[in-house]
XYZ file of C-alpha atoms in Angstrom:
242
model
C -67.824 337.882 37.639
C -70.361 338.089 35.157
C -73.719 339.681 36.295
C -76.810 338.330 34.830
C -80.531 338.667 34.856
C -82.473 335.521 34.332
C -85.160 335.538 31.734
C -87.717 332.592 32.444
C -90.586 332.211 29.728
C -94.006 331.684 30.782
C -94.156 327.841 29.699
C -91.074 327.106 31.643
C -92.141 328.886 34.559
C -95.667 327.208 34.569
C -94.833 323.571 33.267
C -90.977 323.059 33.635
C -90.109 324.868 36.962
C -87.218 322.570 37.707
C -85.670 323.985 34.059
C -85.906 327.433 35.481
C -84.255 326.469 38.724
C -81.426 324.351 37.033
C -80.895 327.372 34.774
C -80.016 329.190 37.635
C -77.950 326.829 39.204
C -75.995 326.353 36.142
C -75.429 330.204 35.631
C -74.197 330.173 39.334
C -71.739 327.065 38.847
C -70.624 329.122 35.909
C -69.321 331.798 38.093
C -72.067 334.300 37.397
C -73.949 336.654 39.793
C -77.801 336.052 39.010
C -80.892 338.089 39.805
C -84.229 337.467 38.739
C -87.395 339.721 38.727
C -90.635 337.496 39.677
C -92.735 340.319 37.728
C -91.462 339.446 34.385
C -93.757 338.220 31.749
C -93.764 337.197 28.223
C -91.992 338.815 25.474
C -95.039 338.662 23.412
C -93.997 336.209 20.670
C -97.248 334.540 20.404
C -99.345 337.649 19.935
C -96.494 338.847 17.339
C -96.843 335.478 15.258
C -100.610 335.565 15.436
C -100.532 338.975 13.773
C -101.406 341.251 16.739
C -98.539 343.540 16.557
C -100.105 346.401 18.687
C -100.791 344.194 21.311
C -97.654 342.387 20.900
C -95.874 345.704 21.296
C -97.871 346.473 24.433
C -96.725 343.200 26.273
C -93.135 343.586 24.589
C -92.702 346.769 26.077
C -93.155 345.548 29.616
C -90.760 342.869 28.898
C -88.321 345.634 27.859
C -88.578 347.455 31.382
C -88.655 344.083 33.376
C -84.971 344.198 33.329
C -82.344 346.769 34.681
C -79.921 346.103 31.686
C -77.062 344.987 33.985
C -74.364 343.087 32.193
C -76.226 340.283 30.574
C -79.843 338.825 30.145
C -79.552 334.909 29.702
C -82.550 332.743 28.782
C -82.920 328.917 28.370
C -85.111 329.666 25.325
C -83.978 330.142 21.523
C -87.678 331.316 20.757
C -87.831 334.187 23.358
C -84.060 335.546 22.460
C -84.809 335.114 18.857
C -87.919 337.174 19.439
C -86.016 340.034 21.148
C -83.012 340.071 18.744
C -85.318 339.977 15.478
C -89.111 340.334 16.044
C -88.450 343.302 18.257
C -87.112 345.231 15.212
C -90.802 345.321 13.774
C -92.064 346.503 17.049
C -89.712 348.928 18.523
C -87.626 350.455 15.564
C -88.192 354.185 15.807
C -90.261 354.069 18.817
C -90.061 355.437 22.405
C -88.478 352.207 23.548
C -86.032 352.197 20.360
C -83.127 352.637 22.644
C -84.088 350.608 25.160
C -84.741 347.626 22.532
C -81.198 348.224 21.099
C -79.685 347.935 24.539
C -81.519 344.649 25.301
C -80.621 343.310 21.896
C -77.123 343.618 22.632
C -77.312 342.337 26.017
C -79.601 339.239 25.891
C -78.310 335.644 25.030
C -79.693 332.085 25.067
C -77.770 330.074 27.453
C -75.527 327.688 25.519
C -74.297 330.938 23.322
C -73.575 332.713 26.758
C -71.912 329.687 28.508
C -69.525 328.908 25.367
C -68.970 332.254 23.736
C -69.107 334.781 26.876
C -68.402 332.682 29.767
C -65.967 330.497 27.667
C -66.751 327.378 29.905
C -67.831 323.960 28.517
C -67.502 321.510 31.266
C -69.982 321.612 34.500
C -69.406 318.138 35.827
C -72.830 316.686 34.926
C -73.530 312.833 34.589
C -76.293 311.530 32.482
C -75.801 307.947 31.763
C -78.238 307.472 28.850
C -78.618 307.499 25.215
C -79.964 310.621 23.416
C -80.630 312.403 20.139
C -80.238 316.080 20.207
C -83.209 317.999 18.689
C -82.043 321.398 17.177
C -84.802 323.843 17.208
C -85.824 325.871 14.107
C -85.122 329.095 16.140
C -81.404 328.061 16.206
C -81.665 328.974 12.329
C -84.298 331.628 12.454
C -83.561 334.736 14.065
C -80.608 333.161 16.205
C -77.517 331.900 14.509
C -76.182 329.376 16.625
C -73.494 327.002 15.429
C -72.150 323.928 17.471
C -72.504 325.229 21.020
C -75.019 322.869 22.482
C -73.205 320.032 21.254
C -70.058 321.231 22.638
C -71.852 321.246 25.908
C -73.295 317.849 25.679
C -70.146 316.372 24.767
C -68.771 317.077 28.110
C -71.569 315.217 29.963
C -70.203 312.062 31.469
C -72.268 308.915 30.632
C -74.244 310.342 27.803
C -74.184 308.460 24.479
C -75.022 311.218 22.222
C -76.279 309.791 18.935
C -75.428 311.758 15.972
C -78.634 312.212 13.978
C -78.820 312.150 10.294
C -82.283 314.011 10.408
C -82.646 317.622 10.618
C -86.466 317.669 10.640
C -88.161 320.506 12.464
C -91.138 319.432 14.945
C -93.140 322.264 13.226
C -94.528 323.326 16.816
C -94.992 326.784 15.259
C -97.521 325.364 13.120
C -99.225 324.015 16.181
C -100.499 327.379 17.169
C -102.385 327.842 13.944
C -105.611 325.415 14.329
C -105.491 324.504 10.549
C -101.952 323.364 10.847
C -102.195 321.115 13.859
C -102.308 317.843 11.470
C -98.854 318.713 9.854
C -97.192 319.707 13.308
C -98.275 316.358 14.687
C -97.111 314.517 11.769
C -93.826 316.296 11.305
C -93.283 316.074 15.409
C -94.206 312.382 15.082
C -91.457 311.875 12.616
C -89.014 313.481 14.976
C -90.032 310.982 17.759
C -90.093 308.077 15.288
C -86.565 308.941 14.300
C -85.265 309.025 17.896
C -86.921 305.668 18.586
C -85.225 304.281 15.536
C -81.751 305.247 16.842
C -82.728 303.322 20.236
C -82.396 306.585 22.261
C -83.798 306.945 25.592
C -84.159 310.648 25.372
C -84.704 313.422 22.835
C -82.749 316.577 24.058
C -84.525 319.850 23.087
C -82.717 323.250 23.172
C -86.098 325.048 23.342
C -88.958 324.784 25.493
C -91.471 324.836 22.432
C -89.948 321.646 21.182
C -89.959 320.146 24.368
C -93.486 320.891 25.259
C -94.555 319.654 21.663
C -92.351 316.465 21.241
C -93.421 315.307 25.006
C -97.047 315.913 24.244
C -97.046 313.483 21.281
C -94.868 310.957 23.280
C -97.445 310.922 25.977
C -100.498 310.846 23.762
C -99.057 307.837 22.154
C -97.415 305.916 25.086
C -94.077 305.821 23.635
C -90.742 304.500 25.348
C -88.969 307.645 25.345
C -88.797 311.051 27.150
C -87.891 314.610 25.856
C -85.878 316.590 27.993
C -84.565 320.270 28.168
C -80.695 320.607 27.510
C -80.332 322.583 30.965
C -81.579 319.576 32.599
C -79.119 317.565 31.068
C -76.385 319.702 31.891
C -77.296 319.698 35.496
C -77.877 316.082 36.020
C -75.814 314.273 38.506
C -75.178 317.168 40.709
C -75.386 316.739 44.546
C -78.708 318.624 45.617
C -77.014 320.397 48.491
């Protein structure tokens, strides 16, 4: 049995708590023994990307010590795991937390990577009778090199009409954190939503919570007949709530 420490980003904790619970349920169904430290906080990516590296290092150091280091750390966030695996090199190389950082980088996994490549399980009995476009996050390519893990899992979901997208447009959520780039971010995000609408999709399935938050905000602002949903919530859909 794999022992897993669950890492939940603050945005999911505050705005998408059901996704956090579904991540736990998914890992348990995969046969894992899961623990969660409720005192955990952010990895510091927002500070890091804004250029406040000293502050990011202080926050990131707490994150490093929020986990015991047993077996695996798993997160439903590509952004978070990408920050630990890549961004933490800038903050902790040759520091007092150097060894702790390297250990965490070896142990931390985004959930689709963990399920497909560590647990080696792809079918979880989900049923989601809808049509959907899968939105691949930028973080899939930047800092965390995944392949087709998410699609392999989604292809096992009963009733899901997964529309093959001919667009790999980013939603530019990263630019939304900088005031001068907000129009660009909204424009690119709107293009992603419009592409899904053109494909007659009911949902946009997001692998990262940052994309989910950004695209759903655009959808709600414009009152569009589509919804963004986290991949974890699709992989746990249709399970009996017992």
